[in-house]
Short mmCIF file of C-alpha atoms in Angstrom, two decimals:
data_model
loop_
_atom_site.label_atom_id
_atom_site.label_comp_id
_atom_site.label_asym_id
_atom_site.label_seq_id
_atom_site.Cartn_x
_atom_site.Cartn_y
_atom_site.Cartn_z
CA MET A 1 -28.13 -8.59 10.07
CA ASN A 2 -28.93 -11.76 8.15
CA ARG A 3 -26.54 -14.64 7.82
CA ARG A 4 -24.51 -14.32 4.64
CA THR A 5 -23.82 -17.11 2.20
CA GLY A 6 -20.36 -18.61 2.71
CA TRP A 7 -19.72 -17.29 6.20
CA SER A 8 -19.45 -19.27 9.39
CA ALA A 9 -22.00 -18.51 12.08
CA ALA A 10 -19.37 -16.47 13.94
CA ALA A 11 -18.41 -14.55 10.82
CA ALA A 12 -22.04 -13.77 10.14
CA THR A 13 -22.47 -11.97 13.47
CA ALA A 14 -22.53 -8.27 12.60
CA VAL A 15 -23.88 -5.59 14.91
CA LEU A 16 -24.43 -1.92 14.21
CA LEU A 17 -22.99 -0.39 17.37
CA LEU A 18 -23.55 3.34 17.02
CA GLY A 19 -26.21 4.45 19.50
CA THR A 20 -26.23 1.16 21.45
CA PRO A 21 -25.52 0.78 25.18
CA GLY A 22 -21.79 0.67 25.93
CA CYS A 23 -20.94 3.18 23.22
CA GLY A 24 -20.94 6.32 25.32
CA ILE A 25 -19.97 9.86 24.34
CA LEU A 26 -17.47 11.50 26.66
CA SER A 27 -18.75 14.93 27.57
CA GLY A 28 -17.40 17.73 25.38
CA SER A 29 -14.74 15.60 23.69
CA GLY A 30 -16.41 13.94 20.73
CA GLN A 31 -14.91 10.72 22.08
CA GLN A 32 -16.55 7.30 22.27
CA ALA A 33 -15.24 4.68 24.72
CA ARG A 34 -15.99 0.98 25.16
CA GLU A 35 -14.31 -2.42 24.89
CA LEU A 36 -14.06 -4.65 21.85
CA ALA A 37 -12.32 -8.03 21.67
CA GLY A 38 -10.82 -7.41 25.10
CA HIS A 39 -9.30 -4.06 24.11
CA GLU A 40 -10.33 -0.60 25.22
CA VAL A 41 -11.63 1.38 22.25
CA VAL A 42 -10.70 5.05 22.06
CA HIS A 43 -12.72 6.64 19.27
CA GLU A 44 -12.47 10.39 18.70
CA MET A 45 -14.22 12.48 16.04
CA SER A 46 -13.99 16.22 15.46
CA GLY A 47 -17.16 16.44 13.42
CA ASP A 48 -15.35 18.35 10.65
CA ASP A 49 -16.83 17.98 7.18
CA LEU A 50 -13.89 17.73 4.78
CA GLU A 51 -13.87 18.27 1.04
CA GLU A 52 -12.26 15.96 -1.49
CA LEU A 53 -8.76 17.11 -2.41
CA ALA A 54 -6.47 16.76 -5.42
CA VAL A 55 -3.10 15.02 -5.35
CA PRO A 56 -0.37 17.70 -5.65
CA ALA A 57 1.40 18.00 -9.01
CA THR A 58 4.56 19.14 -7.18
CA VAL A 59 5.61 20.46 -3.76
CA SER A 60 7.78 23.33 -2.53
CA GLU A 61 7.77 23.34 1.29
CA ALA A 62 7.20 21.37 4.47
CA SER A 63 3.97 22.87 5.81
CA TRP A 64 3.16 20.90 8.97
CA VAL A 65 4.10 18.03 11.27
CA TRP A 66 1.67 15.55 12.82
CA GLU A 67 2.78 13.86 16.05
CA GLY A 68 1.04 10.75 17.29
CA PRO A 69 0.77 9.01 20.67
CA ARG A 70 4.11 8.29 22.34
CA ASP A 71 3.17 4.65 22.78
CA GLY A 72 2.22 4.29 19.10
CA GLU A 73 4.03 3.05 16.02
CA LEU A 74 3.26 4.26 12.52
CA VAL A 75 2.86 1.31 10.18
CA GLY A 76 1.81 3.00 6.94
CA VAL A 77 -0.01 5.75 5.05
CA HIS A 78 -3.20 5.27 3.00
CA PRO A 79 -4.65 7.88 0.59
CA VAL A 80 -8.38 8.66 0.91
CA PRO A 81 -10.40 11.27 -1.05
CA THR A 82 -10.31 13.81 1.82
CA GLY A 83 -6.63 13.37 2.70
CA ALA A 84 -4.97 10.42 4.39
CA VAL A 85 -5.44 7.65 6.93
CA LEU A 86 -2.44 6.74 9.09
CA HIS A 87 -2.21 3.11 10.17
CA LEU A 88 -0.88 2.84 13.73
CA ASN A 89 0.03 -0.42 15.42
CA ASP A 90 -3.24 -0.31 17.39
CA GLY A 91 -5.60 1.52 15.04
CA VAL A 92 -6.00 4.36 12.56
CA VAL A 93 -6.03 8.16 12.39
CA GLY A 94 -7.73 10.36 9.78
CA LEU A 95 -5.80 13.50 8.75
CA ASP A 96 -6.74 16.75 7.06
CA THR A 97 -3.66 16.91 4.84
CA ARG A 98 -4.05 20.64 4.19
CA THR A 99 -3.21 21.40 7.83
CA GLY A 100 -1.99 18.15 9.42
CA LYS A 101 -4.95 18.33 11.80
CA GLU A 102 -6.21 15.06 13.25
CA VAL A 103 -9.88 14.80 12.20
CA TRP A 104 -10.66 11.45 13.82
CA SER A 105 -8.97 8.44 15.36
CA TYR A 106 -9.90 4.88 16.26
CA ARG A 107 -7.57 2.88 18.52
CA LEU A 108 -7.88 -0.54 20.16
CA LEU A 109 -5.42 -0.02 22.99
CA GLY A 110 -2.94 -2.85 23.48
CA SER A 111 -3.84 -4.54 20.20
CA GLU A 112 -1.81 -5.26 17.08
CA ALA A 113 -4.39 -4.02 14.61
CA GLU A 114 -4.42 -4.54 10.87
CA ALA A 115 -5.91 -1.82 8.68
CA ALA A 116 -6.94 -1.39 5.04
CA VAL A 117 -8.75 1.16 2.91
CA SER A 118 -11.34 0.14 0.32
CA PRO A 119 -10.29 0.71 -3.31
CA ASP A 120 -12.43 3.84 -3.76
CA GLY A 121 -11.25 5.21 -0.40
CA THR A 122 -14.74 5.35 1.12
CA PHE A 123 -14.18 2.92 3.99
CA VAL A 124 -11.40 2.12 6.43
CA ALA A 125 -11.35 -1.35 7.99
CA VAL A 126 -9.60 -2.13 11.29
CA SER A 127 -9.11 -5.78 12.22
CA ALA A 128 -8.09 -7.03 15.69
CA GLY A 129 -9.03 -9.82 18.07
CA GLY A 130 -11.19 -11.60 15.49
CA TYR A 131 -13.32 -8.50 14.85
CA LEU A 132 -13.46 -6.07 11.96
CA VAL A 133 -14.63 -2.46 12.37
CA LEU A 134 -15.70 -0.46 9.31
CA LEU A 135 -15.29 3.32 9.45
CA ASP A 136 -16.16 6.19 7.14
CA SER A 137 -12.77 7.43 5.87
CA GLY A 138 -13.72 11.11 5.93
CA THR A 139 -15.51 11.38 9.28
CA GLY A 140 -14.37 8.32 11.25
CA VAL A 141 -18.00 7.35 11.91
CA GLU A 142 -18.31 3.67 12.71
CA THR A 143 -20.71 1.95 10.33
CA LEU A 144 -20.28 -1.76 11.07
CA VAL A 145 -18.67 -4.20 13.48
CA LEU A 146 -18.48 -7.89 12.62
CA GLU A 147 -16.80 -10.97 14.01
CA HIS A 148 -14.79 -12.57 11.25
CA GLY A 149 -12.97 -15.36 13.07
CA GLY A 150 -10.64 -16.36 15.87
CA ALA A 151 -7.12 -15.38 16.92
CA GLY A 152 -4.47 -15.35 14.23
CA THR A 153 -6.82 -14.34 11.39
CA ASP A 154 -6.71 -10.55 11.78
CA ARG A 155 -4.49 -9.98 8.77
CA LEU A 156 -6.48 -8.28 6.01
CA ALA A 157 -5.38 -10.68 3.29
CA VAL A 158 -7.49 -12.95 1.12
CA GLN A 159 -6.40 -16.12 2.97
CA HIS A 160 -6.96 -14.63 6.44
CA ALA A 161 -9.61 -12.08 7.52
CA GLY A 162 -10.24 -11.10 3.90
CA LEU A 163 -9.57 -8.40 1.32
CA VAL A 164 -11.53 -5.19 1.90
CA THR A 165 -13.47 -4.16 -1.21
CA ASP A 166 -15.85 -1.22 -1.62
CA ASP A 167 -18.82 -3.52 -0.98
CA GLY A 168 -17.59 -6.35 1.27
CA LEU A 169 -14.91 -8.91 2.12
CA VAL A 170 -13.34 -11.47 -0.22
CA THR A 171 -11.83 -14.60 1.34
CA ALA A 172 -10.24 -17.71 -0.16
CA GLY A 173 -9.08 -21.02 1.25
CA ALA A 174 -8.46 -24.65 0.39
CA ARG A 175 -11.60 -26.74 0.06
CA ASP A 176 -12.10 -30.40 0.90
CA GLY A 177 -11.24 -32.61 -2.04
CA GLY A 178 -8.82 -30.15 -3.62
CA GLY A 179 -9.03 -26.73 -5.17
CA VAL A 180 -9.79 -23.33 -3.68
CA ALA A 181 -13.12 -21.90 -2.55
CA VAL A 182 -13.52 -18.13 -2.87
CA SER A 183 -16.29 -16.20 -1.11
CA PHE A 184 -17.63 -12.67 -1.15
CA ALA A 185 -19.60 -11.32 1.84
CA PRO A 186 -21.21 -7.88 1.32
CA TRP A 187 -21.32 -5.21 4.02
CA ASP A 188 -25.11 -5.07 3.67
CA ASP A 189 -27.69 -7.88 3.85
CA GLU A 190 -27.33 -9.02 0.27
CA PRO A 191 -26.50 -12.74 -0.12
CA GLY A 192 -23.08 -12.38 -1.79
CA TRP A 193 -21.57 -15.44 -3.41
CA ARG A 194 -19.48 -18.50 -2.62
CA GLY A 195 -17.98 -20.75 -5.22
CA GLU A 196 -15.61 -23.66 -5.51
CA ARG A 197 -14.32 -21.75 -8.50
CA LEU A 198 -10.64 -22.58 -8.56
CA ARG A 199 -9.88 -26.21 -9.24
CA CYS A 200 -6.60 -28.09 -9.28
CA PRO A 201 -5.66 -29.73 -12.60
CA GLY A 202 -6.62 -33.39 -12.48
CA GLY A 203 -7.59 -32.98 -8.84
CA ALA A 204 -3.95 -33.50 -7.91
CA GLY A 205 -2.56 -32.36 -4.57
CA ASP A 206 -3.79 -30.18 -1.76
CA ALA A 207 -4.35 -26.55 -2.65
CA ARG A 208 -2.86 -23.62 -0.78
CA VAL A 209 -3.58 -19.93 -1.24
CA GLU A 210 -0.34 -17.98 -1.62
CA ASP A 211 -1.55 -14.44 -2.28
CA GLY A 212 -4.46 -12.28 -3.35
CA PHE A 213 -4.96 -8.66 -4.38
CA LEU A 214 -7.70 -6.36 -5.62
CA THR A 215 -7.72 -4.71 -9.04
CA PRO A 216 -10.15 -2.16 -10.53
CA SER A 217 -11.86 -5.03 -12.38
CA GLY A 218 -11.87 -7.82 -9.80
CA VAL A 219 -9.91 -9.89 -7.31
CA VAL A 220 -6.90 -12.01 -8.23
CA VAL A 221 -6.22 -15.16 -6.20
CA VAL A 222 -2.75 -16.74 -6.41
CA TYR A 223 -2.64 -20.41 -5.42
CA ALA A 224 -0.82 -23.68 -5.94
CA CYS A 225 -1.94 -27.31 -6.02
CA GLY A 226 0.46 -29.82 -4.50
CA GLY A 227 3.68 -29.68 -6.49
CA SER A 228 2.13 -28.05 -9.56
CA ASP A 229 3.01 -24.63 -10.91
CA LEU A 230 1.64 -21.48 -9.29
CA ARG A 231 -1.67 -20.30 -10.74
CA MET A 232 -3.35 -16.91 -10.63
CA THR A 233 -7.02 -16.38 -11.44
CA SER A 234 -9.07 -13.18 -11.64
CA LEU A 235 -12.71 -13.21 -10.50
CA ASP A 236 -15.40 -10.57 -10.91
CA THR A 237 -16.11 -9.39 -7.35
CA ALA A 238 -19.76 -8.74 -8.23
CA THR A 239 -20.52 -12.25 -9.50
CA GLY A 240 -17.57 -14.52 -8.73
CA GLU A 241 -17.24 -15.37 -12.42
CA GLU A 242 -13.75 -16.16 -13.70
CA GLN A 243 -12.24 -13.45 -15.90
CA TRP A 244 -8.86 -14.98 -16.75
CA SER A 245 -6.28 -17.43 -15.46
CA LEU A 246 -2.49 -17.69 -15.85
CA VAL A 247 -0.08 -20.48 -14.92
CA ARG A 248 3.57 -19.92 -13.99
CA GLY A 249 5.82 -21.87 -16.31
CA GLN A 250 3.24 -21.79 -19.10
CA ASP A 251 1.97 -18.21 -19.35
CA PHE A 252 4.66 -16.36 -17.40
CA ASP A 253 7.98 -16.87 -15.71
CA ASP A 254 10.22 -14.98 -13.32
CA ALA A 255 13.74 -15.98 -14.15
CA ALA A 256 15.38 -12.73 -13.04
CA GLU A 257 17.97 -13.03 -10.28
CA HIS A 258 17.98 -10.37 -7.57
CA PRO A 259 20.50 -9.74 -4.79
CA GLU A 260 17.92 -10.13 -2.02
CA GLN A 261 16.36 -13.55 -1.55
CA LEU A 262 12.95 -12.72 -0.12
CA ASP A 263 11.07 -15.17 2.06
CA GLU A 264 7.79 -14.17 0.40
CA GLU A 265 7.18 -12.61 -3.01
CA THR A 266 3.79 -10.93 -3.30
CA PHE A 267 1.90 -9.14 -6.07
CA ALA A 268 0.73 -5.54 -5.78
CA ALA A 269 -1.65 -3.64 -8.03
CA ALA A 270 -1.00 -0.22 -9.56
CA GLY A 271 -4.14 0.71 -11.44
CA ASP A 272 -4.86 -1.96 -14.03
CA VAL A 273 -1.44 -3.63 -13.79
CA ALA A 274 0.16 -5.81 -11.14
CA VAL A 275 3.83 -6.28 -10.33
CA LEU A 276 5.48 -9.23 -8.63
CA GLN A 277 7.42 -7.50 -5.84
CA ASN A 278 10.60 -9.56 -6.03
CA MET A 279 12.99 -6.60 -5.78
CA ALA A 280 11.33 -4.16 -3.36
CA LEU A 281 7.92 -2.56 -2.73
CA MET A 282 6.17 -1.85 -6.07
CA ARG A 283 9.31 -3.03 -7.83
CA GLY A 284 9.91 -6.15 -9.89
CA THR A 285 10.50 -7.41 -13.40
CA LEU A 286 7.20 -9.27 -13.96
CA VAL A 287 4.18 -7.07 -14.80
CA ILE A 288 0.69 -8.31 -15.71
CA ASP A 289 -2.27 -6.51 -17.30
CA THR A 290 -5.06 -7.41 -14.85
CA VAL A 291 -7.90 -6.46 -17.23
CA ARG A 292 -6.92 -8.79 -20.09
CA GLY A 293 -4.84 -11.26 -18.11
CA GLU A 294 -1.81 -10.62 -20.32
CA VAL A 295 1.86 -10.52 -19.37
CA LEU A 296 3.21 -7.05 -20.18
CA SER A 297 6.79 -7.86 -19.23
CA GLU A 298 8.87 -10.61 -17.71
CA ALA A 299 12.08 -8.62 -18.01
CA LEU A 300 11.86 -5.01 -16.86
CA PRO A 301 15.46 -3.78 -16.44
CA SER A 302 17.23 -4.99 -13.31
CA GLY A 303 20.91 -4.41 -14.05
CA PRO A 304 23.36 -2.15 -12.18
CA GLU A 305 23.34 0.56 -14.89
CA ASP A 306 19.66 0.36 -15.89
CA THR A 307 17.31 -0.39 -13.02
CA VAL A 308 13.55 -0.36 -12.57
CA LEU A 309 12.64 1.77 -9.53
CA ARG A 310 8.85 1.65 -9.33
CA VAL A 311 6.02 0.22 -11.41
CA LEU A 312 3.32 2.77 -12.25
CA PRO A 313 -0.21 2.32 -13.65
CA HIS A 314 0.90 3.16 -17.21
CA GLY A 315 4.58 2.30 -17.17
CA TYR A 316 7.54 2.39 -14.82
CA LEU A 317 10.22 4.66 -13.39
CA ALA A 318 13.80 3.59 -14.10
CA VAL A 319 17.27 5.03 -13.72
CA ARG A 320 20.06 4.74 -16.28
CA SER A 321 23.57 5.52 -14.99
CA GLU A 322 26.47 6.48 -17.26
CA ARG A 323 30.11 7.30 -16.50
CA LEU A 324 31.20 10.55 -18.15
CA GLU A 325 34.61 11.36 -19.65
CA ASN A 326 35.60 13.27 -16.49
CA GLY A 327 35.02 10.15 -14.39
CA GLN A 328 31.80 11.41 -12.80
CA TRP A 329 28.48 9.60 -13.08
CA GLU A 330 25.35 10.99 -14.73
CA ASP A 331 21.99 9.60 -13.63
CA ARG A 332 19.05 9.74 -16.01
CA PHE A 333 15.68 9.05 -14.38
CA GLU A 334 13.08 8.06 -16.95
CA VAL A 335 9.36 7.35 -16.89
CA ARG A 336 8.82 4.75 -19.60
CA ASP A 337 5.81 2.92 -20.93
CA PHE A 338 5.93 -0.88 -20.88
CA SER A 339 7.41 -0.96 -24.38
CA GLY A 340 10.42 1.00 -23.08
CA SER A 341 9.55 4.34 -24.73
CA VAL A 342 10.61 7.32 -22.61
CA LYS A 343 7.85 9.76 -21.58
CA ASP A 344 9.55 11.99 -18.96
CA THR A 345 13.20 12.48 -17.96
CA VAL A 346 15.32 13.99 -15.20
CA VAL A 347 19.08 14.21 -15.73
CA THR A 348 21.35 14.89 -12.77
CA ASP A 349 24.69 13.89 -11.30
CA GLU A 350 25.42 11.58 -8.40
CA ASN A 351 26.14 14.47 -6.03
CA SER A 352 22.67 15.91 -6.62
CA VAL A 353 20.69 12.75 -6.15
CA GLY A 354 22.46 10.55 -3.59
CA SER A 355 21.44 6.89 -3.76
CA THR A 356 19.73 6.17 -7.06
CA VAL A 357 17.96 2.94 -6.14
CA SER A 358 15.49 3.91 -3.40
CA GLY A 359 12.95 6.50 -2.32
CA GLN A 360 11.87 8.12 -5.60
CA LEU A 361 8.37 9.56 -5.86
CA PRO A 362 7.16 10.65 -9.33
CA LEU A 363 4.50 13.39 -9.35
CA LYS A 364 2.83 14.95 -12.38
CA ASP A 365 5.21 17.91 -12.61
CA SER A 366 8.29 16.71 -10.72
CA LEU A 367 10.33 13.85 -9.32
CA LEU A 368 10.95 13.85 -5.56
CA LYS A 369 14.11 12.23 -4.22
CA PRO A 370 15.16 12.03 -0.55
CA ARG A 371 18.92 12.41 -0.06
CA TRP A 372 21.33 13.02 2.78
CA SER A 373 22.16 16.64 3.68
CA GLU A 374 25.44 17.23 5.53
CA GLU A 375 24.30 20.75 6.35
CA GLU A 376 21.05 19.59 7.96
CA ASP A 377 22.53 16.34 9.32
CA ASN A 378 19.31 14.76 8.11
CA MET A 379 17.57 13.69 4.95
CA GLU A 380 16.16 16.39 2.67
CA VAL A 381 13.90 16.11 -0.35
CA ALA A 382 15.21 17.20 -3.75
CA VAL A 383 12.58 18.36 -6.24
CA PHE A 384 13.50 17.81 -9.90
CA ASP A 385 11.29 19.23 -12.66
CA TRP A 386 10.68 16.80 -15.51
CA ASP A 387 12.73 17.39 -18.66
CA ALA A 388 15.17 19.57 -16.73
CA GLU A 389 18.83 19.18 -15.80
CA GLY A 390 20.62 20.19 -12.63
CA PRO A 391 20.33 19.79 -8.88
CA GLY A 392 16.77 21.10 -8.50
CA GLU A 393 15.23 22.70 -5.41
CA THR A 394 15.45 21.19 -1.92
CA ILE A 395 13.05 20.93 1.01
CA ALA A 396 14.45 20.59 4.53
CA LEU A 397 12.55 17.98 6.52
CA PRO A 398 11.15 18.82 9.98
CA VAL A 399 11.20 15.11 10.88
CA GLU A 400 14.25 12.91 11.32
CA VAL A 401 14.96 10.21 8.75
CA ASP A 402 17.88 7.98 9.74
CA LEU A 403 18.55 5.04 7.40
CA GLY A 404 22.05 4.38 8.74
CA GLY A 405 22.97 0.72 8.96
CA ILE A 406 20.22 -0.46 6.60
CA ASP A 407 21.78 -2.38 3.72
CA SER A 408 18.63 -4.01 2.34
CA VAL A 409 16.85 -2.18 -0.50
CA TRP A 410 13.58 -3.74 0.65
CA GLU A 411 14.04 -2.40 4.20
CA VAL A 412 14.95 1.05 2.90
CA GLU A 413 11.75 1.09 0.84
CA GLU A 414 9.75 0.03 3.90
CA ALA A 415 11.26 2.98 5.78
CA LEU A 416 11.06 5.60 3.01
CA GLY A 417 9.07 4.23 0.11
CA PRO A 418 5.49 3.46 -0.93
CA GLY A 419 3.16 3.74 2.06
CA THR A 420 5.58 5.90 4.09
CA PHE A 421 6.86 8.46 1.54
CA GLN A 422 3.55 8.81 -0.21
CA GLU A 423 1.53 11.23 -2.31
CA VAL A 424 -2.05 11.60 -1.05
CA PRO A 425 -4.84 14.07 -1.81
CA GLY A 426 -3.66 17.42 -0.42
CA ALA A 427 0.02 16.70 0.28
CA VAL A 428 3.05 14.44 0.08
CA LEU A 429 3.67 12.71 3.40
CA VAL A 430 7.07 11.75 4.82
CA ARG A 431 7.25 9.44 7.83
CA GLU A 432 9.87 9.97 10.50
CA HIS A 433 12.21 7.00 10.76
CA THR A 434 14.62 6.81 13.70
CA ARG A 435 16.27 4.14 15.79
CA GLY A 436 15.56 3.66 19.48
CA GLU A 437 12.07 4.48 20.74
CA PRO A 438 10.62 6.84 18.15
CA VAL A 439 7.41 8.84 18.45
CA PRO A 440 5.27 8.53 15.30
CA ARG A 441 5.62 11.74 13.28
CA VAL A 442 4.65 12.67 9.74
CA ALA A 443 5.63 15.77 7.76
CA GLY A 444 3.30 17.21 5.12
CA LEU A 445 4.87 18.67 1.97
CA THR A 446 2.71 21.00 -0.10
#
């Protein structure tokens, strides 16, 4: 494969490994075994040809449980067109979400692997030991292996190994003389682009890349120059041309105070909008339109009686709590657009919903809410139809979810929020969360 513009010689080394010596097929197993970056590769494929699935509009039962390797840890859940990819600490697993059947897996034993799915869900990237492996998300077939750098750069972030797009990797870093250089390296032999696109005002101060995320229209790089205000710039991933740029303190601000002081505040995209996650995962008060580069809100509700719960592509989920005349509390969950207009509502009481500030999952026809069940001595999932009142139906979980002793909203959302309690094509997935030495398990709700 030809050297690509903007890559180091090491990063340009890409080898198609399927069918080469050292990539043997274990007899009768559909398993490939070899070493990569000092780790034994265990690569299994069933050969099943899966169809694309729809995301469920609601769910009514727990249909299956997937159990992973006893030495594994489940890091997160990624939707793909044919179901889901589970990110383990040392690799990835592809699931048929209709049945919970493991369709393929790719593990680098003993590694701490990073993983990401391309925006259209076609590819899965696994990064470990300075190498990146590209897999077909539906079949697990390995399409590319490349060396992207040395130890410590495996994180699939724009300032490290890179952001995984549908067509290649985007990386960004400080350039000599100030400013930020951003590069795009395609998966194929096309030249890509490299540009010293992001300059510091007046050339003042050393630049540092703080964050980066993909949107449907490009890549946004968040950076700062010396002591100047934080800047965020969107580039077209096809050409590298600047689409828009915003400066904190001039174009937007985040003056909201939150109970948790996070070490790092990052942006996350939901469709064509991005939220500064300063409250919890997919939750914050600052929302930006990533197509036009406009601030939609600097002040989504964050008070104790009116709280934003999750930012959505076309609005946000919030809860409004009100004390009734009998002393009980009524909780009104609302999907609102960014102007505050209410689109969908669920009204219930505190006994029906449990904690109001974590774990909600809005589907097309219902709102899902995990809550504690004394009868089951475990979490259960309450299913509330939109525009209805009352306790709703419940689904007993076949996996254990123990959030005891966790006081942080952010940590609760990491345990039972986006990426772990997640709608995917074919099912809603719930990750088991226990203390001690848990075995990775996932329940599929359909």
